[in-house]
């Protein structure tokens, strides 16, 4: 063995082993494709070409990954040559066989490097993907041109549109890799494969040289036409997905070199799109939310078993989340009938998976074996963590927590799933407030990603750390919230829902408002969401708050009039919309519009028209203004915590980055000017947040507050 080359900072190292140039990437932690790596790869291929002793090249990653993608430290900085397309082109043009041995992650540009090699081997733990769409981009170094040739149009395009990863066996079946080797040593497996290729005199095999699975152009075009139509419906205003479709079309229609030029042009167009800024903010914000003071200050308590109090929709969803994470769960209900119903709710989730072929009956049986139902609190005496999910009534919850205080072992974490209520008051019902925390799941709890971790005044730091560790185990996106009515998400929701109600009373129909919100990028408008959740839930909250409502504040009673008729949304067949024969998509209801007209007339409101733009200016101004108050009060640690709350739990369009990022991109002076304009009509509701005024005065934005916690 002799060392032939080391790149800058030795991030790419080459050694010659019996005629094989082993090119190893050493750029921990995940061998990201920084400038030094690109330079090193280019130099290594040039060295291999020039050295007569080299018969083939093997590219591997050191440590836990092949190449996990771009170097995020370069995001937003001027590009440094060589660009990755040049590196990939040089690898593919090598006159000696190049093999990529993939272990761990080969994602984005990392997979594009592998696609440029002539042969690909994967180890069992490999994960392959082209997830650029999640950042508002597309594969810009040949991925849109090479993957369809190897995998076919449908498989390659779905890989790029979904951002999902393939494991080694799935990649083999798709044609993305040539062989899956045993073991966990990419060097040993790669060298063995290279020697096998040399022994049978395997030729250099550039992916670009042959049409591969694009040979049947008519069939490929038919697949792409279906994908284009589906994507146009599903993308909801996203920029990069249809650009990916266009690039795959270019792979079908154009010679490879021209296809590469087209791909590059579309990649640069994506780079310039404002959606990229929003998506990259979302990407980083979701990684920052777990960085909270308590998680740094204390180690989490061990959690090996969980109890859930309540077997309704929420309790069952929480139970499924915990079972899916491999935890044993004991569910407590008040009587045998309720426990049977709770178990049925849990089994219904798994039965649906079995029916769809996504879970084997044996796997369901093994999962349900970790479930226990009981009516006795004493049966959870040894639980490490208990999550209460009973009716949203503080006296009911206090009663539950007194029972938990009586039976649970010392050091057990006691969590409440309340959506609005005062967790300090709930904790005070126990003799151990240091162990009480809020875990606010969103329904359906086994599907929704957001978990608000609500931190009461007396809770111990290790309990907060435990909650964040649990969120990671449950594959949730955790956001730290302080105690107030509604915490982060529901507190802000209540305010922008008020803005929507005011718009409705002033002249916009609920259907116009919902349409404007959907056009902005939300999957549903606020009145559709009310019907989905159940109008009676918001009605109960409004009645609970009635005694403390400011008598000077404007109050719209339209939703109350609808609820008084027993119209609670989808579950009753009508709410703001009609749902004939159990339909999931609502129809506009003339009787609702009559109720709206009657309420306007009763209050002397002369309706006026609103454009979609004005609807969204008011809707978003209310959201951002309350978000600024939440940050200023410390309910949210940073603006990015507000953003992640709405991205993960409220359907906020991801490409806009969250409400606070949207405000930054719109410009805080413009948002503040809107609020001041609207205050001419209602100065009590449209009172600008002091933090928003301060940031505008100082020429700063919300992102300037996104410092690590």
XYZ file of C-alpha atoms in Angstrom:
709
model
C 0.000 0.000 0.000
C 1.221 3.490 -0.764
C -0.377 6.880 -0.181
C -0.743 8.672 -3.476
C -2.748 11.766 -2.648
C -4.194 13.844 0.155
C -6.640 16.675 -0.528
C -6.751 20.008 1.325
C -7.063 19.359 5.060
C -6.824 15.655 4.174
C -10.589 15.339 3.783
C -10.114 13.101 0.739
C -7.366 10.483 0.983
C -6.188 8.151 -1.754
C -4.206 4.958 -1.384
C -3.255 2.370 -4.010
C -4.132 -1.222 -3.130
C -3.238 -3.873 -5.729
C -4.163 -1.678 -8.662
C -7.263 -0.184 -7.006
C -7.166 3.477 -6.023
C -9.125 3.692 -2.769
C -10.580 7.213 -2.454
C -11.800 7.752 1.103
C -13.732 10.833 2.248
C -12.937 12.012 5.789
C -15.182 14.986 6.558
C -16.957 14.213 9.850
C -19.592 13.884 11.006
C -21.348 12.862 7.767
C -18.826 13.553 4.967
C -20.765 16.561 3.682
C -19.793 17.782 0.219
C -17.896 20.915 1.177
C -15.490 22.630 -1.192
C -12.476 20.659 0.093
C -14.280 17.367 -0.565
C -15.197 18.434 -4.100
C -11.651 19.559 -4.774
C -10.286 16.316 -3.339
C -12.559 14.120 -5.456
C -11.598 15.997 -8.613
C -7.906 15.645 -7.801
C -8.284 11.950 -6.954
C -9.858 11.136 -10.323
C -7.141 13.109 -12.134
C -4.506 11.180 -10.165
C -6.131 7.863 -11.055
C -6.192 8.746 -14.753
C -2.528 9.714 -14.712
C -1.244 6.660 -12.810
C -0.695 3.626 -15.024
C -0.747 1.345 -11.986
C -4.364 2.260 -11.269
C -6.809 -0.186 -12.853
C -9.997 0.987 -11.082
C -11.213 3.522 -8.514
C -13.232 2.809 -5.350
C -14.970 5.724 -3.591
C -15.977 5.222 0.054
C -16.958 7.391 3.001
C -15.180 7.170 6.327
C -17.158 6.894 9.563
C -20.916 6.477 9.569
C -21.897 7.676 6.089
C -20.954 7.648 2.426
C -21.833 11.305 1.733
C -24.909 12.694 3.484
C -25.357 15.642 1.125
C -24.334 19.265 0.788
C -22.352 21.065 3.469
C -24.949 23.212 5.237
C -22.185 25.571 6.356
C -21.961 26.761 2.744
C -25.668 27.678 2.520
C -26.115 31.339 1.631
C -22.423 31.898 0.887
C -20.776 32.595 -2.505
C -20.094 29.334 -4.390
C -16.579 27.888 -4.317
C -15.283 25.940 -7.299
C -15.412 23.228 -8.397
C -19.180 22.964 -8.560
C -20.576 19.508 -7.928
C -21.836 18.952 -11.522
C -18.243 19.313 -12.722
C -17.052 16.768 -10.139
C -19.767 14.284 -11.094
C -19.064 14.730 -14.788
C -15.362 14.091 -14.189
C -16.086 10.919 -12.197
C -18.343 9.552 -14.941
C -15.832 10.471 -17.672
C -13.014 8.531 -15.991
C -11.540 5.978 -18.408
C -11.064 3.458 -15.591
C -13.970 1.766 -13.805
C -15.233 3.785 -10.811
C -17.174 2.026 -8.051
C -19.072 3.696 -5.184
C -19.386 1.570 -2.027
C -22.306 3.026 -0.056
C -22.881 2.645 3.654
C -25.021 4.879 5.845
C -26.425 7.952 4.144
C -25.972 8.715 0.446
C -28.306 11.678 0.118
C -28.685 14.561 -2.291
C -25.342 15.407 -3.824
C -23.889 12.340 -2.108
C -26.150 10.072 -4.124
C -25.405 12.114 -7.254
C -21.702 11.326 -6.740
C -22.612 7.647 -6.514
C -24.780 7.878 -9.641
C -21.759 9.274 -11.482
C -19.758 6.159 -10.685
C -19.928 3.282 -13.149
C -20.995 0.706 -10.546
C -22.663 0.962 -7.148
C -22.546 -1.369 -4.160
C -24.603 -0.849 -1.002
C -24.241 -2.302 2.464
C -27.375 -3.327 4.417
C -27.520 -0.112 6.457
C -27.393 2.208 3.445
C -30.003 4.947 2.977
C -30.250 6.495 -0.494
C -32.296 9.535 -1.437
C -32.597 12.801 -3.350
C -34.387 15.012 -0.772
C -33.592 18.420 -2.304
C -37.307 19.123 -2.790
C -37.608 19.512 0.991
C -35.377 22.594 0.710
C -37.172 24.027 -2.307
C -34.516 22.695 -4.685
C -34.021 19.844 -7.133
C -31.071 17.526 -7.692
C -28.712 19.818 -9.579
C -25.730 17.572 -10.360
C -27.275 15.064 -12.719
C -29.742 13.408 -10.385
C -32.743 14.257 -12.563
C -30.948 12.889 -15.629
C -29.210 9.789 -14.280
C -31.806 8.444 -11.803
C -34.554 8.030 -14.458
C -32.124 6.147 -16.701
C -31.345 3.731 -13.877
C -34.728 3.457 -12.154
C -37.287 4.458 -14.739
C -39.431 7.593 -14.778
C -41.984 6.642 -12.135
C -39.618 5.362 -9.435
C -37.026 8.112 -9.950
C -39.530 10.956 -10.036
C -41.376 9.711 -6.959
C -38.030 9.439 -5.136
C -37.264 13.078 -5.943
C -40.768 14.418 -5.282
C -41.148 12.680 -1.935
C -37.700 13.379 -0.501
C -37.869 9.905 1.064
C -34.990 7.465 1.434
C -34.614 3.953 0.054
C -32.892 1.210 2.015
C -30.323 -1.009 0.338
C -32.725 -3.742 -0.774
C -35.254 -1.232 -2.128
C -32.464 0.562 -4.001
C -31.340 -2.750 -5.497
C -34.869 -3.611 -6.597
C -35.244 -0.136 -8.141
C -31.978 -0.392 -10.084
C -30.255 2.359 -8.163
C -27.467 0.019 -7.014
C -25.983 -3.062 -8.661
C -25.353 -5.261 -5.637
C -25.973 -5.413 -1.898
C -23.061 -6.844 0.082
C -23.063 -8.292 3.587
C -21.274 -6.771 6.559
C -20.570 -3.218 7.644
C -17.118 -2.546 6.151
C -17.471 -0.574 2.905
C -13.746 -0.808 2.125
C -13.599 -4.607 2.342
C -16.878 -5.080 0.477
C -15.953 -2.467 -2.111
C -12.490 -3.906 -2.805
C -13.932 -7.405 -3.207
C -16.524 -6.078 -5.688
C -13.923 -4.084 -7.673
C -11.683 -7.145 -7.962
C -14.637 -9.183 -9.161
C -15.358 -6.548 -11.818
C -11.706 -6.462 -12.905
C -11.544 -10.259 -13.070
C -14.410 -10.318 -15.548
C -13.055 -7.290 -17.378
C -16.166 -5.245 -16.695
C -16.155 -2.143 -18.883
C -16.428 1.493 -17.946
C -20.198 2.072 -17.832
C -21.304 5.739 -17.824
C -24.973 6.074 -16.932
C -25.268 8.921 -19.438
C -24.178 6.744 -22.371
C -27.365 4.676 -22.651
C -31.084 5.499 -22.363
C -31.472 2.636 -19.889
C -35.056 2.522 -18.590
C -35.979 5.492 -20.757
C -35.659 3.340 -23.896
C -39.424 2.835 -24.128
C -40.151 6.521 -24.525
C -43.917 6.164 -24.998
C -44.343 4.235 -21.753
C -42.045 6.631 -19.896
C -43.976 9.626 -21.234
C -47.285 8.126 -20.125
C -45.912 7.679 -16.585
C -44.599 11.233 -16.528
C -47.902 12.683 -17.749
C -49.709 11.052 -14.811
C -47.072 12.284 -12.378
C -47.282 15.819 -13.761
C -51.062 15.915 -13.322
C -50.853 14.485 -9.790
C -48.068 16.880 -8.819
C -49.918 19.925 -10.134
C -52.774 19.052 -7.757
C -50.637 18.072 -4.760
C -47.913 20.735 -4.904
C -50.276 23.581 -3.849
C -48.149 26.385 -5.220
C -44.756 24.807 -4.528
C -42.120 25.829 -7.065
C -39.601 22.983 -7.232
C -41.815 19.865 -7.669
C -42.986 20.827 -11.158
C -39.421 21.862 -12.012
C -38.383 18.292 -11.156
C -41.045 17.016 -13.572
C -39.694 19.384 -16.246
C -36.160 18.070 -15.713
C -37.275 14.451 -16.059
C -39.058 15.496 -19.260
C -35.714 16.865 -20.453
C -34.091 13.516 -19.664
C -36.653 11.940 -21.983
C -36.422 14.490 -24.775
C -32.860 15.785 -24.877
C -29.347 14.376 -25.287
C -27.664 13.972 -21.907
C -25.465 17.079 -22.128
C -28.421 19.281 -23.020
C -30.470 17.678 -20.268
C -27.717 18.575 -17.802
C -27.761 22.190 -18.994
C -31.543 22.314 -18.577
C -31.306 20.782 -15.090
C -28.732 23.370 -14.057
C -30.918 26.228 -15.257
C -33.892 24.901 -13.277
C -31.686 24.353 -10.218
C -30.553 27.991 -10.353
C -34.173 29.126 -10.743
C -35.026 27.206 -7.569
C -32.082 28.808 -5.783
C -33.509 32.233 -6.586
C -37.054 31.356 -5.467
C -38.223 32.882 -2.170
C -39.656 29.459 -1.360
C -36.117 28.179 -0.868
C -35.535 30.704 1.930
C -38.706 29.581 3.676
C -37.964 25.879 3.318
C -34.367 26.201 4.482
C -35.536 28.209 7.496
C -38.017 25.427 8.285
C -35.269 22.814 7.911
C -32.936 24.538 10.379
C -35.696 25.654 12.752
C -36.860 22.077 13.266
C -33.323 21.185 14.332
C -33.054 24.137 16.697
C -36.287 23.649 18.671
C -34.854 20.784 20.716
C -32.030 23.032 21.947
C -33.601 24.290 25.167
C -31.865 25.293 28.411
C -33.255 22.395 30.461
C -32.152 19.746 27.952
C -28.613 21.098 28.197
C -28.684 21.392 31.990
C -30.009 17.959 32.971
C -30.116 14.351 31.849
C -33.518 12.800 31.135
C -35.054 10.278 33.493
C -35.259 6.714 32.141
C -38.618 5.846 30.552
C -39.371 2.152 30.109
C -43.155 2.145 30.603
C -45.992 4.605 30.086
C -49.535 4.972 31.362
C -52.286 6.893 29.571
C -55.339 8.143 31.469
C -58.285 8.188 29.089
C -59.160 6.005 26.125
C -60.912 8.509 23.867
C -59.616 9.678 20.498
C -56.673 11.562 22.006
C -55.776 8.933 24.611
C -55.880 6.205 21.969
C -53.694 8.237 19.608
C -51.110 8.839 22.347
C -51.201 5.137 23.181
C -50.543 4.211 19.540
C -47.599 6.649 19.409
C -46.050 5.046 22.489
C -46.701 1.493 21.275
C -45.138 2.358 17.912
C -42.053 3.526 19.824
C -41.765 0.099 21.446
C -43.022 1.139 24.869
C -45.463 -0.876 27.000
C -48.601 1.142 27.741
C -51.268 0.776 30.417
C -54.496 2.630 29.638
C -56.750 3.654 32.542
C -60.475 4.257 32.072
C -63.357 4.592 34.514
C -65.146 1.298 33.756
C -64.892 -1.921 31.741
C -67.058 -0.584 28.929
C -64.843 2.479 28.505
C -61.700 0.351 28.500
C -63.181 -1.894 25.808
C -63.954 1.199 23.767
C -60.412 2.554 24.325
C -58.841 -0.716 23.207
C -61.091 -0.724 20.141
C -59.867 2.792 19.255
C -56.265 1.570 19.419
C -56.919 -1.624 17.476
C -58.782 0.305 14.787
C -55.528 2.085 13.862
C -53.620 -1.174 13.494
C -56.492 -2.962 11.746
C -56.430 -0.219 9.099
C -52.693 -0.746 8.594
C -53.192 -4.499 8.267
C -56.010 -3.968 5.757
C -53.746 -1.752 3.642
C -50.920 -4.305 3.749
C -48.687 -1.939 5.720
C -48.567 -4.160 8.805
C -48.524 -7.921 9.211
C -51.143 -9.442 11.531
C -48.289 -10.929 13.569
C -46.764 -7.467 14.029
C -50.129 -6.125 15.191
C -50.438 -8.953 17.718
C -46.913 -8.292 19.013
C -47.661 -4.575 19.357
C -50.977 -5.104 21.148
C -49.246 -7.507 23.539
C -47.604 -4.398 25.041
C -51.016 -2.829 25.681
C -52.867 -3.286 28.979
C -56.247 -1.850 29.883
C -57.328 -1.270 33.469
C -59.817 0.584 35.636
C -57.492 0.634 38.677
C -55.013 3.455 39.230
C -52.985 1.068 41.392
C -52.011 -0.799 38.214
C -49.835 2.117 37.100
C -47.890 2.441 40.348
C -44.650 1.451 38.619
C -45.084 3.553 35.432
C -42.188 5.888 34.616
C -44.392 8.439 32.884
C -48.150 9.038 32.975
C -50.005 11.108 30.382
C -53.467 12.362 31.333
C -55.841 12.751 28.362
C -59.281 13.220 29.917
C -62.023 15.814 29.383
C -60.827 19.447 29.115
C -62.111 20.508 32.528
C -59.625 21.694 35.119
C -61.496 20.204 38.097
C -61.639 16.802 36.374
C -57.932 17.013 35.647
C -57.090 18.039 39.220
C -58.985 14.990 40.473
C -56.954 12.756 38.166
C -53.682 14.288 39.320
C -54.570 13.808 42.985
C -55.023 10.113 42.189
C -51.713 10.016 40.322
C -50.015 11.709 43.255
C -51.430 9.006 45.525
C -50.406 5.933 43.488
C -47.415 6.800 41.291
C -43.909 5.997 42.400
C -41.500 8.763 43.428
C -39.804 10.238 40.384
C -42.572 9.329 37.937
C -43.213 12.069 35.381
C -46.838 13.254 35.474
C -47.958 14.880 32.224
C -51.185 16.546 31.160
C -52.348 16.752 27.573
C -54.436 19.881 28.149
C -54.808 22.225 25.172
C -55.510 25.435 27.106
C -55.691 24.978 30.869
C -53.380 26.306 33.588
C -50.775 23.596 34.189
C -49.423 25.421 37.243
C -52.856 24.988 38.835
C -52.933 21.311 37.856
C -49.447 20.776 39.304
C -50.537 22.485 42.525
C -53.116 19.717 43.027
C -50.192 17.368 43.759
C -47.471 17.279 46.391
C -44.884 16.923 43.624
C -45.215 19.917 41.243
C -41.578 19.381 40.226
C -42.686 16.228 38.368
C -45.631 17.765 36.476
C -45.332 18.925 32.850
C -47.566 19.569 29.859
C -47.380 17.280 26.829
C -49.824 18.803 24.365
C -50.322 16.321 21.534
C -52.267 17.253 18.421
C -55.047 15.092 17.035
C -54.702 12.489 15.644
C -51.821 12.065 18.075
C -50.319 9.060 16.297
C -50.013 11.069 13.056
C -49.500 14.739 13.896
C -45.837 15.639 14.389
C -46.069 18.557 16.794
C -45.683 18.069 20.540
C -45.886 21.245 22.640
C -43.860 20.662 25.803
C -45.380 23.093 28.287
C -43.082 24.054 31.155
C -44.788 25.089 34.413
C -43.049 27.203 37.040
C -41.938 24.490 39.471
C -41.015 21.637 37.114
C -37.517 20.129 37.394
C -35.076 20.544 34.518
C -34.667 16.764 34.205
C -38.431 16.397 33.669
C -38.228 18.864 30.763
C -35.239 16.948 29.394
C -37.255 13.732 29.755
C -40.110 15.219 27.747
C -37.767 16.185 24.913
C -36.169 12.726 24.951
C -39.628 11.163 24.793
C -40.579 13.390 21.849
C -37.530 12.155 19.967
C -38.420 8.549 20.734
C -41.990 9.128 19.542
C -40.636 10.831 16.381
C -42.401 14.080 17.259
C -41.242 17.636 16.647
C -41.024 19.159 20.152
C -41.520 22.852 20.905
C -40.993 24.312 24.378
C -43.881 26.501 25.523
C -44.636 28.507 28.632
C -47.893 28.405 30.579
C -50.699 30.670 29.360
C -54.189 30.114 27.992
C -53.551 28.105 24.802
C -49.737 28.057 25.102
C -48.135 28.971 21.737
C -50.316 27.470 19.054
C -53.852 27.682 20.393
C -53.262 31.133 21.877
C -52.244 32.513 18.480
C -54.951 30.478 16.743
C -57.620 32.114 18.902
C -56.489 35.559 17.738
C -56.274 34.940 14.006
C -59.557 33.026 14.170
C -61.027 36.215 15.683
C -59.641 38.139 12.718
C -61.358 35.641 10.394
C -64.620 36.062 12.336
C -64.385 39.853 12.011
C -63.803 39.511 8.275
C -66.874 37.289 8.047
C -69.083 39.716 9.932
C -67.735 42.682 7.951
C -68.521 41.223 4.531
C -66.418 38.233 3.464
C -68.229 34.902 3.405
C -66.661 31.980 5.310
C -66.169 30.314 1.944
C -64.251 33.286 0.514
C -62.036 33.366 3.601
C -61.312 29.639 3.407
C -60.529 29.927 -0.317
C -58.047 32.769 0.308
C -56.309 30.817 3.070
C -56.038 27.724 0.850
C -54.632 29.824 -1.984
C -51.989 31.085 0.458
C -50.883 27.460 0.854
C -52.829 26.032 3.782
C -54.527 22.674 3.160
C -57.729 23.985 4.783
C -59.270 27.287 5.754
C -60.247 28.213 9.345
C -63.932 27.372 8.960
C -63.135 24.010 7.383
C -60.841 23.324 10.349
C -63.636 24.240 12.761
C -65.928 21.739 11.066
C -63.237 19.052 11.118
C -62.368 19.527 14.806
C -65.998 19.961 15.880
C -67.620 23.337 16.405
C -68.725 22.332 19.895
C -65.085 22.319 21.085
C -64.536 25.998 20.280
C -68.013 26.813 21.590
C -67.150 25.262 24.964
C -63.944 27.315 25.090
C -65.784 30.529 24.264
C -68.324 29.854 27.024
C -65.492 29.103 29.475
C -63.847 32.429 28.635
C -67.065 34.482 28.597
C -66.734 35.626 32.219
C -63.264 37.064 31.638
C -63.867 38.524 28.170
C -63.241 42.256 27.894
C -66.719 43.807 27.592
C -65.249 46.414 25.235
C -63.893 43.743 22.880
C -65.797 42.924 19.726
C -67.415 39.488 19.820
C -68.808 37.742 16.738
C -71.674 35.375 17.547
C -72.113 33.682 14.167
C -70.370 30.467 15.259
C -72.502 30.371 18.415
C -75.693 30.653 16.342
C -74.530 27.709 14.224
C -73.674 25.608 17.299
C -77.021 26.431 18.923
C -78.640 24.557 16.028
C -76.559 21.469 16.812
C -74.443 21.956 13.678
C -70.985 20.931 14.901
C -69.323 20.137 11.581
C -68.492 16.873 9.876
C -69.583 14.686 12.771
C -73.138 16.082 12.624
C -73.340 16.389 8.848
C -73.278 20.176 8.808
C -71.481 23.101 10.398
C -70.239 26.030 8.359
C -70.481 23.579 5.454
C -72.920 20.835 4.485
C -71.659 17.228 4.449
C -74.388 15.185 2.741
C -74.225 11.400 3.120
C -71.103 11.585 5.279
C -69.066 13.486 2.674
C -65.585 14.547 3.783
C -65.520 17.643 1.569
C -68.083 20.239 2.512
C -70.498 22.198 0.355
C -71.417 25.821 0.940
C -74.645 26.228 2.875
C -77.181 28.989 2.023
C -78.644 28.716 5.540
C -75.248 29.585 7.052
C -75.035 32.629 4.788
C -78.521 33.605 6.003
C -77.325 33.355 9.622
C -74.349 35.567 8.725
C -76.641 38.136 7.076
C -78.982 38.108 10.085
C -76.126 38.706 12.527
C -74.786 41.568 10.404
C -78.231 43.145 10.315
C -78.708 42.705 14.066
C -75.466 44.586 14.732
C -75.975 47.200 12.030
C -72.947 46.052 10.023
C -73.028 47.130 6.372
C -71.075 44.392 4.550
C -68.307 45.324 2.141
C -66.270 43.180 -0.262
C -62.782 41.922 0.611
C -60.156 40.765 -1.882
C -58.175 37.601 -1.188
C -55.099 39.792 -0.631
C -56.822 41.901 2.035
C -58.179 38.795 3.732
C -54.659 37.389 4.034
C -53.137 40.708 5.128
C -55.507 40.766 8.107
C -55.271 37.043 8.816
C -51.464 37.066 8.822
C -51.100 40.392 10.632
C -53.173 39.022 13.520
C -51.080 35.842 13.598
C -47.726 37.642 13.503
C -48.730 40.307 16.023
C -49.802 37.718 18.589
C -46.698 35.656 17.789
C -44.572 38.688 18.675
C -46.382 38.988 22.023
C -45.836 35.279 22.711
C -42.094 35.686 22.094
C -41.852 38.890 24.156
C -43.563 37.185 27.114
C -41.230 34.176 26.945
C -44.080 31.772 26.144
C -41.976 30.871 23.100
C -38.215 30.967 23.466
C -37.593 32.372 19.982
C -39.555 33.309 16.854
C -38.464 30.040 15.252
C -40.357 28.131 17.964
C -43.538 29.878 16.815
C -42.699 28.971 13.224
C -42.180 25.282 13.976
C -45.391 25.164 16.010
C -47.397 26.322 13.018
C -45.484 24.298 10.443
C -45.853 21.033 12.373
C -49.248 21.439 14.018
C -51.419 23.922 12.120
C -50.809 23.290 8.423
C -48.890 26.517 7.787
C -47.383 26.275 4.270
C -43.858 25.031 4.729
C -42.448 26.958 1.790
C -43.300 30.190 3.633
C -41.144 29.141 6.595
C -43.687 29.854 9.347
C -45.547 33.052 10.288
C -42.540 34.865 11.755
C -40.312 33.992 8.794
C -43.129 35.074 6.465
C -43.215 38.422 8.275
C -39.458 38.812 7.865
C -39.735 38.079 4.137
C -42.667 40.473 3.716
C -40.866 43.107 5.764
C -41.724 43.995 9.359
C -42.330 47.672 8.509
C -45.079 46.617 6.078
C -46.659 44.255 8.635
C -46.635 47.005 11.265
C -48.115 49.490 8.777
C -50.952 47.033 8.084
C -51.705 46.657 11.796
C -51.761 50.422 12.282
C -54.094 50.788 9.300
C -56.478 48.142 10.649
C -56.364 49.812 14.090
C -58.282 52.735 12.639
C -61.371 50.504 12.729
C -60.655 48.527 15.928
C -57.795 49.886 18.079
C -58.448 47.397 20.878
C -57.932 44.289 18.729
C -55.272 45.746 16.434
C -52.851 46.928 19.091
C -49.305 46.505 17.753
C -47.021 44.255 19.788
C -44.296 46.235 21.545
C -41.666 43.794 20.248
C -42.781 44.347 16.651
C -42.572 48.114 17.091
C -39.136 47.800 18.692
C -37.729 45.619 15.905
C -38.998 47.991 13.225
C -37.546 50.994 15.071
C -34.163 49.250 15.311
C -34.176 48.019 11.710
C -34.099 44.391 12.826
C -36.211 41.344 12.075
C -37.490 38.301 13.966
C -34.598 36.172 12.746
C -32.217 38.390 14.727
C -33.817 36.897 17.869
C -33.268 33.285 16.810
C -30.188 32.774 18.936
C -29.530 29.319 20.444
C -31.390 28.871 23.724
